[in-house]
CSV table of C-alpha atoms and ligand atoms in Angstrom, one decimal:
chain,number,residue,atom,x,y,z
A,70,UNK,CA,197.3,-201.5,-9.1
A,71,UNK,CA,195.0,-198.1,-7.8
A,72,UNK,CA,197.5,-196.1,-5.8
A,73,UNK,CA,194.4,-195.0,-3.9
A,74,UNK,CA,194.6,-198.2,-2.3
A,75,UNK,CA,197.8,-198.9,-1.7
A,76,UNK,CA,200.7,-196.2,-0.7
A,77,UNK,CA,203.5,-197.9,-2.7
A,78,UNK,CA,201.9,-198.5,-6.0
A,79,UNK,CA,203.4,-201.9,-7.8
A,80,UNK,CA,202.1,-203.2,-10.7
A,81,UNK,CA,199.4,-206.3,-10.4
A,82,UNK,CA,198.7,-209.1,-13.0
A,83,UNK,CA,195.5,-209.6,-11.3
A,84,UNK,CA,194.5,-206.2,-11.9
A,85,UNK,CA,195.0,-206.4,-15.3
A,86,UNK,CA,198.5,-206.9,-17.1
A,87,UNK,CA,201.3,-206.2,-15.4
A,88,UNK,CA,202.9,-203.8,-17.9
A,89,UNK,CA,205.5,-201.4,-16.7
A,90,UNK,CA,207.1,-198.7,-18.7
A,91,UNK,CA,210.5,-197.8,-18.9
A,92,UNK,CA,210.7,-194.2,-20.2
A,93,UNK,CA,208.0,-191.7,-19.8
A,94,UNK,CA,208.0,-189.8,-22.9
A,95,UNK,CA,206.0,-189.6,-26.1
A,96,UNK,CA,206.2,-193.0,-27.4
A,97,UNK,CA,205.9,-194.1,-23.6
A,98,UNK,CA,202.7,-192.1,-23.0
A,99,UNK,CA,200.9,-193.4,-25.5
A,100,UNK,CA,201.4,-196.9,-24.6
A,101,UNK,CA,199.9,-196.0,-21.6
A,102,UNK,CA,197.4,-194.2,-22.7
A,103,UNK,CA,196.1,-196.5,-25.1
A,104,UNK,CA,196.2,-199.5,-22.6
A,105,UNK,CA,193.6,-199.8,-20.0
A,106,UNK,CA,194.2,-197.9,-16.6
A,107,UNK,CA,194.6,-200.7,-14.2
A,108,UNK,CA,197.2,-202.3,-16.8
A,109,UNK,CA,200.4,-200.3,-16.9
A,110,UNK,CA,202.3,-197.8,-14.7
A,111,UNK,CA,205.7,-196.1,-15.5
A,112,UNK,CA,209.2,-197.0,-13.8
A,113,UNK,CA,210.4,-193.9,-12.4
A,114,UNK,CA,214.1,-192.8,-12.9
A,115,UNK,CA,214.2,-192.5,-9.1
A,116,UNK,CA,211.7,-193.3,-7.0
A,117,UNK,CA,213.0,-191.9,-3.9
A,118,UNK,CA,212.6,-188.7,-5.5
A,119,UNK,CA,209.6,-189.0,-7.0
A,120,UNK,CA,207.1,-186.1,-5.8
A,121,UNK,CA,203.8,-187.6,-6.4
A,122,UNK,CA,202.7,-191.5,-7.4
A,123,UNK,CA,201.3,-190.9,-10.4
A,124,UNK,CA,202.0,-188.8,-13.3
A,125,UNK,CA,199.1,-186.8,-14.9
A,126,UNK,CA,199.1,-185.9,-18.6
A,127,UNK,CA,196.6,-184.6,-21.4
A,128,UNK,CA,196.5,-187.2,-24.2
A,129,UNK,CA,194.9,-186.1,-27.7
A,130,UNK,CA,194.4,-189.3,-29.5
A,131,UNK,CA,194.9,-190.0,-33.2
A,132,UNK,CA,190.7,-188.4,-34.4
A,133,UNK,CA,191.5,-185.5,-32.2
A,134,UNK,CA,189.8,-185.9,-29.0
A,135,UNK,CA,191.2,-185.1,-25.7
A,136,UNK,CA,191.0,-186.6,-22.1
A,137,UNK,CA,193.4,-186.4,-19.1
A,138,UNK,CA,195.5,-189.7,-18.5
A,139,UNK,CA,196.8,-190.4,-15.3
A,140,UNK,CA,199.0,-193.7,-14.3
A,141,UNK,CA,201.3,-195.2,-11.0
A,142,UNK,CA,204.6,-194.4,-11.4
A,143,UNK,CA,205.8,-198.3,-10.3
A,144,UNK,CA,208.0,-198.4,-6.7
A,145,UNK,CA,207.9,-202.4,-7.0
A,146,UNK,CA,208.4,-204.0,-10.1
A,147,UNK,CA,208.4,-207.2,-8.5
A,148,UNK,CA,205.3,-208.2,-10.4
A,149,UNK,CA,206.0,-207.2,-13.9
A,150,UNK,CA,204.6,-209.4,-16.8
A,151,UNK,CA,206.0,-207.4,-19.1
A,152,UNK,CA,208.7,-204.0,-19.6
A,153,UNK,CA,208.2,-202.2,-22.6
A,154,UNK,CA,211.2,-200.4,-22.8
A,155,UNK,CA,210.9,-196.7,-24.6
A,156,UNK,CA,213.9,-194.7,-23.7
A,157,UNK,CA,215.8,-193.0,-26.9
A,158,UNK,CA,218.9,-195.6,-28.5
A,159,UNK,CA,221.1,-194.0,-26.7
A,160,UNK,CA,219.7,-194.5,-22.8
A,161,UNK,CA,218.5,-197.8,-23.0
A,162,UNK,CA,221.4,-199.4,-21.9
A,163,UNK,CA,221.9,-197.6,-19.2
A,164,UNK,CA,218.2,-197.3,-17.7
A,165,UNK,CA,218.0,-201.1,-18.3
A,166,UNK,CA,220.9,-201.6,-16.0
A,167,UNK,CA,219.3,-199.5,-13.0
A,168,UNK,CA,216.4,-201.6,-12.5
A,169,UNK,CA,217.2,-205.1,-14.0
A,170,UNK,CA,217.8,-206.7,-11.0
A,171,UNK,CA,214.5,-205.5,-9.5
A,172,UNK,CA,212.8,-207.3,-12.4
A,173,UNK,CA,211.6,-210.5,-12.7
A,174,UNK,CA,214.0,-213.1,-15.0
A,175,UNK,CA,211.0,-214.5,-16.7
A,176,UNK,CA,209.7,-210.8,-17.5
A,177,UNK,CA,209.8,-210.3,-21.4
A,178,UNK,CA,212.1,-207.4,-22.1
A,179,UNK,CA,211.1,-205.1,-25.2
A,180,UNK,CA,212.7,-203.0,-26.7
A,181,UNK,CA,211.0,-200.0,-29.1
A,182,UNK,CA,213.9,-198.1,-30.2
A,183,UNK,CA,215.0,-196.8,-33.7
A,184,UNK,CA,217.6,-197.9,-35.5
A,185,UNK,CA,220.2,-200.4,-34.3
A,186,UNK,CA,222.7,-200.8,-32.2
A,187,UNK,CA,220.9,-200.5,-28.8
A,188,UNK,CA,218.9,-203.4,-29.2
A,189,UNK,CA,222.0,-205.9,-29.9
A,190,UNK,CA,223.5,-204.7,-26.8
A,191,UNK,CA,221.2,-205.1,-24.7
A,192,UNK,CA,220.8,-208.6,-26.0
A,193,UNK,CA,224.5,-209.3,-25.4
A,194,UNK,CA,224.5,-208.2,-22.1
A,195,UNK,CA,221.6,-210.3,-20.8
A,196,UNK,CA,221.5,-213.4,-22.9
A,197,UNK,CA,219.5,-215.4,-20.5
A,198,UNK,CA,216.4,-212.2,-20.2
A,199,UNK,CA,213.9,-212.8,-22.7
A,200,UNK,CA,214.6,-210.1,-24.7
A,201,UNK,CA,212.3,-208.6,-28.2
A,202,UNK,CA,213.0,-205.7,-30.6
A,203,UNK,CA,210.1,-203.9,-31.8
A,204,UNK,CA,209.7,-201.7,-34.7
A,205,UNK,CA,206.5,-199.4,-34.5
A,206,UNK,CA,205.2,-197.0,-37.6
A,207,UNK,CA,202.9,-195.5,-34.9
A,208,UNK,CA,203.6,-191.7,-34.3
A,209,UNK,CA,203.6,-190.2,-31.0
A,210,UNK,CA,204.9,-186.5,-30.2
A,211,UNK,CA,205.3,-184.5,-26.9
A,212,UNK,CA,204.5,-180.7,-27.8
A,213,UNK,CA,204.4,-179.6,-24.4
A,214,UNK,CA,205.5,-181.7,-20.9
A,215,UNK,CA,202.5,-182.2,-19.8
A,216,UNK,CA,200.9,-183.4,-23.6
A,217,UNK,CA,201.0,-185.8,-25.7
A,218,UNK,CA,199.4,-186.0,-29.4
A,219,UNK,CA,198.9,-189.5,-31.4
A,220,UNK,CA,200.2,-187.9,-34.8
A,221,UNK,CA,199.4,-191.2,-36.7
A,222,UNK,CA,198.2,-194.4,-36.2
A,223,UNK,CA,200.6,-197.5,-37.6
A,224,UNK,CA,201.7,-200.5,-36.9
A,225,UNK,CA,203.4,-202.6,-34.3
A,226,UNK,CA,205.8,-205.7,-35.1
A,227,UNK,CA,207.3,-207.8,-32.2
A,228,UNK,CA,210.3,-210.1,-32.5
A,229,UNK,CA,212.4,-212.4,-30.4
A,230,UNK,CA,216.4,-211.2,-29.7
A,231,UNK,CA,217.1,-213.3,-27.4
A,232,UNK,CA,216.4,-217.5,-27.1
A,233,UNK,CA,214.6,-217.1,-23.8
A,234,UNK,CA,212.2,-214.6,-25.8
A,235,UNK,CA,211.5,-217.1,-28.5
A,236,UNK,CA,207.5,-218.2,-28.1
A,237,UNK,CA,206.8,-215.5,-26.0
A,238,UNK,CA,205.5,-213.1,-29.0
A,239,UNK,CA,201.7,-214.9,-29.2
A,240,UNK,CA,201.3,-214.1,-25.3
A,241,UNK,CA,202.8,-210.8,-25.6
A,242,UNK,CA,199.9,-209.8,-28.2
A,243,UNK,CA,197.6,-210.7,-26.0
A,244,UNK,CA,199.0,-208.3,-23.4
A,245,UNK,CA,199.4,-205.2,-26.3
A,246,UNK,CA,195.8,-205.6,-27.4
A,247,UNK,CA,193.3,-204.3,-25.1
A,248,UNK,CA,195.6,-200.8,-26.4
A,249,UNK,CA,193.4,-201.4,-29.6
A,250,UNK,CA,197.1,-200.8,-31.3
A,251,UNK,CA,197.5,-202.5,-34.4
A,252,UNK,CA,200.5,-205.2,-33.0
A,253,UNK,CA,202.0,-208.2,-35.1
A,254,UNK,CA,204.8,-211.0,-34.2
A,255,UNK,CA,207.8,-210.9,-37.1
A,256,UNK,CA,209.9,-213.6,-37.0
A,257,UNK,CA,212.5,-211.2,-39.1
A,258,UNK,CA,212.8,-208.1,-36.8
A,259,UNK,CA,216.3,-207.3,-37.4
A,260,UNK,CA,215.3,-206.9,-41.4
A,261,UNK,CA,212.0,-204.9,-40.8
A,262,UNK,CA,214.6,-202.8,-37.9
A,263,UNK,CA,216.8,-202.6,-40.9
A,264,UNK,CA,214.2,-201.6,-43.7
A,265,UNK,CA,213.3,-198.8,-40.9
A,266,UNK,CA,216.8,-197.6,-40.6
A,267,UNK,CA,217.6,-196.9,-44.3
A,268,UNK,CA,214.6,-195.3,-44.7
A,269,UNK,CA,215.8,-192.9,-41.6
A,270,UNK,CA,219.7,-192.7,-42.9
A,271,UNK,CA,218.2,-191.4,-46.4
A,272,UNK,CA,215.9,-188.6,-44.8
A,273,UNK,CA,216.8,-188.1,-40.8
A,274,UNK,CA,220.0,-186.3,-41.5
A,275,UNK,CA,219.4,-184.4,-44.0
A,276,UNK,CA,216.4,-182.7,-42.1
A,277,UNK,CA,217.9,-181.7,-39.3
A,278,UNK,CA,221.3,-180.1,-41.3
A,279,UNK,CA,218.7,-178.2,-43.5
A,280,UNK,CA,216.1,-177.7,-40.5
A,281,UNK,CA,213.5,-178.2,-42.7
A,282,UNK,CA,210.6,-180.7,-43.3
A,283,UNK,CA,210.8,-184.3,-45.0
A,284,UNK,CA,209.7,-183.3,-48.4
A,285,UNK,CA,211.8,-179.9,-48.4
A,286,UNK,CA,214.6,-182.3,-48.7
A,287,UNK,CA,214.5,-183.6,-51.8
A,288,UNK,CA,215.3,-180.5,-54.1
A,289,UNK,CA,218.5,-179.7,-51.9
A,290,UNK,CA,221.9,-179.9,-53.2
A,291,UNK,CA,223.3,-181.9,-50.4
A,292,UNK,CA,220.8,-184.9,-50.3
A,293,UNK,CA,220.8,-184.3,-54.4
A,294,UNK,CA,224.7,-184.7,-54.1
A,295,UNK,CA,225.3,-187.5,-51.5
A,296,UNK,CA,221.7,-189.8,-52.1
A,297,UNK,CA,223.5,-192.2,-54.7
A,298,UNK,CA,227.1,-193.4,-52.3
A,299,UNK,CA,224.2,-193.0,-49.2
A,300,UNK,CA,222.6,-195.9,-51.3
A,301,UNK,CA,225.3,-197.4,-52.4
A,302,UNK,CA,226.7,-198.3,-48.5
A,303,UNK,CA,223.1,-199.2,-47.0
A,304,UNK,CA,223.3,-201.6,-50.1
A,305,UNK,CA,226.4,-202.8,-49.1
A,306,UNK,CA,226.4,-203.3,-45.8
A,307,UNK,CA,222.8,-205.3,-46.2
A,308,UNK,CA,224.5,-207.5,-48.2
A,309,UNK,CA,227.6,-208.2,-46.1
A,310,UNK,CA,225.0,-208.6,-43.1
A,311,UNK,CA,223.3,-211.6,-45.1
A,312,UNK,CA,220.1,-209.7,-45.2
A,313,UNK,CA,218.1,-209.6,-48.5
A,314,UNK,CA,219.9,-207.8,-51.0
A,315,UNK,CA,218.1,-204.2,-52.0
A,316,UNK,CA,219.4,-202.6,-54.5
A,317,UNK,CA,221.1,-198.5,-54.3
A,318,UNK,CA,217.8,-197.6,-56.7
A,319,UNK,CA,215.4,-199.9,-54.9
A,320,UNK,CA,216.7,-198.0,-51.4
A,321,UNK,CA,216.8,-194.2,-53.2
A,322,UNK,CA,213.2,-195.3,-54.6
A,323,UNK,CA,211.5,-196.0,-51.1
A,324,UNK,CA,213.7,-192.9,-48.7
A,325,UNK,CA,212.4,-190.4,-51.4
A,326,UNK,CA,209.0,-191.7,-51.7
A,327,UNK,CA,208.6,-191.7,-47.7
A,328,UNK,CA,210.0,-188.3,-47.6
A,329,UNK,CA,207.1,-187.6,-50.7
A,330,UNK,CA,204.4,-189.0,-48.7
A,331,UNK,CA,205.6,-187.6,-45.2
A,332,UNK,CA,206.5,-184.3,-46.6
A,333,UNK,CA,205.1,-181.6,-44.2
A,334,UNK,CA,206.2,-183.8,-40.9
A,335,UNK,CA,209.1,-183.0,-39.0
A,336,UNK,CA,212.1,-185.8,-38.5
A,337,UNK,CA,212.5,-186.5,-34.6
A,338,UNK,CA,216.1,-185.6,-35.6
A,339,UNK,CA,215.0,-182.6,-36.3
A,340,UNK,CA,213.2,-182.5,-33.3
A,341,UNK,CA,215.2,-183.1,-31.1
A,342,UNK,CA,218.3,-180.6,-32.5
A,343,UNK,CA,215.1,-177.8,-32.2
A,344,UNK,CA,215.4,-178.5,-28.4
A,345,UNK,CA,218.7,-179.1,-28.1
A,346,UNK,CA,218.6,-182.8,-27.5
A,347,UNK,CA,221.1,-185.4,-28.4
A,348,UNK,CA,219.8,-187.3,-31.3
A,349,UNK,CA,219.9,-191.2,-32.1
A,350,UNK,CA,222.4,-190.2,-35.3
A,351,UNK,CA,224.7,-192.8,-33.6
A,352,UNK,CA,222.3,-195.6,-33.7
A,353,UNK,CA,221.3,-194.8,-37.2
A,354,UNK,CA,224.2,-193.6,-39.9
A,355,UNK,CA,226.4,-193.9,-37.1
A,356,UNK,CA,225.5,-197.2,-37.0
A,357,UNK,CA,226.0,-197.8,-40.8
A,358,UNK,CA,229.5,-195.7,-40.5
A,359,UNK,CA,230.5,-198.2,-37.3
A,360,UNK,CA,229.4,-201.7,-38.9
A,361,UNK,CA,230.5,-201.0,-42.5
A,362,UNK,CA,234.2,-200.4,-40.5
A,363,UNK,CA,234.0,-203.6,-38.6
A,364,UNK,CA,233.0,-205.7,-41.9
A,365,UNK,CA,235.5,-204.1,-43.4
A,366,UNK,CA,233.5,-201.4,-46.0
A,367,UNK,CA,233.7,-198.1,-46.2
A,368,UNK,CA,230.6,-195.5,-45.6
A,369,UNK,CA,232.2,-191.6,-45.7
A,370,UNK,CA,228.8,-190.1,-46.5
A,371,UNK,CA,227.4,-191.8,-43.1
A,372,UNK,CA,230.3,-190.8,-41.4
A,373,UNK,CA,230.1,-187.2,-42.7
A,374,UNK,CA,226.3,-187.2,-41.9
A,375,UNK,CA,226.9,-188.3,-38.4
A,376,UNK,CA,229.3,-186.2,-37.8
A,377,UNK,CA,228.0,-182.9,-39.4
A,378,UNK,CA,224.3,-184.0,-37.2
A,379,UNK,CA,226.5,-184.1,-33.8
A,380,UNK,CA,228.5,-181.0,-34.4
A,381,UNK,CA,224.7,-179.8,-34.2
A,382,UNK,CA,224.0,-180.2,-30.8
A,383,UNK,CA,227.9,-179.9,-29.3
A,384,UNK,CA,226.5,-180.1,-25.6
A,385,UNK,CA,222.9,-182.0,-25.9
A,386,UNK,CA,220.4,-181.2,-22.7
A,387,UNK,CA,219.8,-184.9,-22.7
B,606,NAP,N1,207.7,-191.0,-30.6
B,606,NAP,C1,207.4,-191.9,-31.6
B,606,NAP,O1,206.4,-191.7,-32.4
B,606,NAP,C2,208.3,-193.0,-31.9
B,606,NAP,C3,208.0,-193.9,-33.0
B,606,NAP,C4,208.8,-195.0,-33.3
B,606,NAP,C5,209.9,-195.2,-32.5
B,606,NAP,N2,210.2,-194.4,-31.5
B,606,NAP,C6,211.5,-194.6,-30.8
B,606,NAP,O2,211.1,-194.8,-29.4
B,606,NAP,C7,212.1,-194.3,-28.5
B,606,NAP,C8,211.5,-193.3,-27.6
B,606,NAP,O3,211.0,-192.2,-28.4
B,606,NAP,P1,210.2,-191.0,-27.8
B,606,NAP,O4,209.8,-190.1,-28.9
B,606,NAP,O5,209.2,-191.5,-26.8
B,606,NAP,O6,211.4,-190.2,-26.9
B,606,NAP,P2,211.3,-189.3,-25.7
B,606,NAP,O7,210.0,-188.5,-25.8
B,606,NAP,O8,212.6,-188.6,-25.6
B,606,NAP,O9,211.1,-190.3,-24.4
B,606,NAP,C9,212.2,-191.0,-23.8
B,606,NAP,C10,211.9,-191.0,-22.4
B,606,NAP,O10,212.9,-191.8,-21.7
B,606,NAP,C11,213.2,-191.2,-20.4
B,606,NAP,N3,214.4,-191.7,-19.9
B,606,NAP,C12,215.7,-191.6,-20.3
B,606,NAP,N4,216.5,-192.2,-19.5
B,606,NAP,C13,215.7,-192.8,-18.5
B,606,NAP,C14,216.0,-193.6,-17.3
B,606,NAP,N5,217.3,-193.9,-17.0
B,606,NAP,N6,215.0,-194.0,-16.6
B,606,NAP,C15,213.7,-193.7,-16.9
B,606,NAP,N7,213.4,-192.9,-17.9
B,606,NAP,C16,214.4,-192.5,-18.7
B,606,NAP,C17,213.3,-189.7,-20.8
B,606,NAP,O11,213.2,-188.9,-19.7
B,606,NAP,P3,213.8,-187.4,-19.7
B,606,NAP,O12,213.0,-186.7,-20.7
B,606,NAP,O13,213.7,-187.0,-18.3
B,606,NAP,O14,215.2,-187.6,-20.2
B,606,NAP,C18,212.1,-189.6,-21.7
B,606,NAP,O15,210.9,-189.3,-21.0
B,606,NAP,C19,213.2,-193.7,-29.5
B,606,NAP,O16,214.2,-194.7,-29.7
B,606,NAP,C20,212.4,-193.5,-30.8
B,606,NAP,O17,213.2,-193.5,-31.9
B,606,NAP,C21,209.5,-193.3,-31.2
């Protein structure tokens, strides 16, 4: 896969894996950084306008130390053995559908975004694409363009969506590990996505309309005032969904002990209305607000939160 040899760099199983990356941004980069050089390139948004082959970045990894990471951008993708697909909720969809058909149909298909939403439609629109969900506790963040700082090492779990994906999770391991990131098959993704997202309803929000870290949350009259019906409809909704049943005070317990434990670290909601991005709201109380609706609950204080979060960033950059 060296693009010193070869003017249109593609990505090579017999150089070593055949992972390309869709999305070059924190969570992106440090995939690629982590995995071995030869073994992953990123799929440009568009390759006729790309200035250079590969994209050069400083990479600080999770003890501290430093070293300059540079990987192909992909112009074939031809000979991918595996996407790892790290665009935010909310572009997924979209950059999935420009470069699908340049991929091959037996390519596994996974999908690392928060929340949910994005990850059921991509499996509905390609039912016969082996598609996975993964749900990562690994924390990657982009200070500058050009950097990218392993906050925390976590965990990775991998799961089939689709029925094409089923089997494919052992081999898929295999693939992930040379990273020397901590990655697992779960043959419940949709719970352990799930379990993620109420954690993210209960603190998300209410970080970015008080700008303010995890733990600052907790003592504010607005997650003090709306914590108990938050609880109430994640506990409702589970339910309806079949899902284990978890309790409002199990779900109030674990949101405020995550926010306890996390309490100097800044939500990527947060994040992202610093810098004027859109946020994944939609793909996370959104998402609660939406499927309560079609299973015929109610969930105001999700559908306040996501719509007090969007009136935040009116015209997002992204
Ligand atoms: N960062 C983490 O630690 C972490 C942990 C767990 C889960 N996640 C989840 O992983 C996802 C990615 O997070 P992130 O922090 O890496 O976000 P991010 O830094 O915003 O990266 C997303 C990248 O996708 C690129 N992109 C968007 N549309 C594209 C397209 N059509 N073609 C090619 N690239 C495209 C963006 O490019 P532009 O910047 O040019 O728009 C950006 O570089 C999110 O759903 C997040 O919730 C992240």
């Amino acid at each position: 896969m060296s693009s010193q040899r070869s003017a249109r760099p593609s990505v090579s199983g017999s150089e070593g894996g055949g992972i390309a990356i869709l999305g070059a941004g924190a969570l992106g980069r440090l995939w690629a950084a982590c995995l071995p050089p030869a073994a992953a390139g990123f799929v440009p948004r568009n390759p006729s306008a790309l200035s250079s082959f590969r994209l050069h970045y400083h990479f600080q990894d999770s003890s501290g130390r430093q070293h300059t990471v540079t990987r192909p951008w992909l112009t074939t993708l031809a000979d991918a053995e595996l996407l790892l697909v790290t665009t935010k909720a909310g572009d997924t969809l979209e950059a999935l559908n420009q470069i699908i058909g340049r991929i091959p149909e037996s390519c596994p298909i996974v999908l690392f975004q928060n929340g949910l939403g994005s990850q059921q439609a991509v499996a509905a629109r390609w039912p016969a694409r082996p598609v996975l969900a993964a749900s990562t506790t690994e924390a990657a963040n982009r200070p500058e363009p050009d950097q990218v700082v392993h906050a925390a090492r976590g965990h990775t779990w991998i799961g089939a969506l689709t029925e094409p994906a089923t089997g494919l999770v052992p081999n898929i391991i295999r693939q992930l590990s040379p990273s020397g990131l901590d990655v697992r098959g779960e043959d419940r993704i949709l719970e352990r996505l799930w379990g993620k997202l109420a954690i993210n309803a209960g603190i998300n929000p209410f970080t970015a309309l008080l700008d303010c870290p995890n733990g600052e949350i907790l003592e504010s009259p607005l997650f003090l005032d709306s914590i108990q019906a938050l609880c109430e409809e994640l506990a409702n909704l589970i339910a309806a969904e079949g899902l284990p049943p978890h309790s409002p005070r199990e779900l109030r317990d674990d949101i405020e002990r995550v926010a306890r434990n996390t309490a100097s670290n800044t939500s990527s909601m947060r994040g992202d209305v610093q810098n004027g991005r859109a946020t994944e709201i939609d793909f996370i109380n959104g998402y609660v607000a939406n499927r309560s609706r079609e299973l015929g609950l109610s969930a105001p204080v999700n559908q306040m939160l996501t719509e007090r979060v969007k009136q935040l960033v009116p015209h997002p950059s992204h």
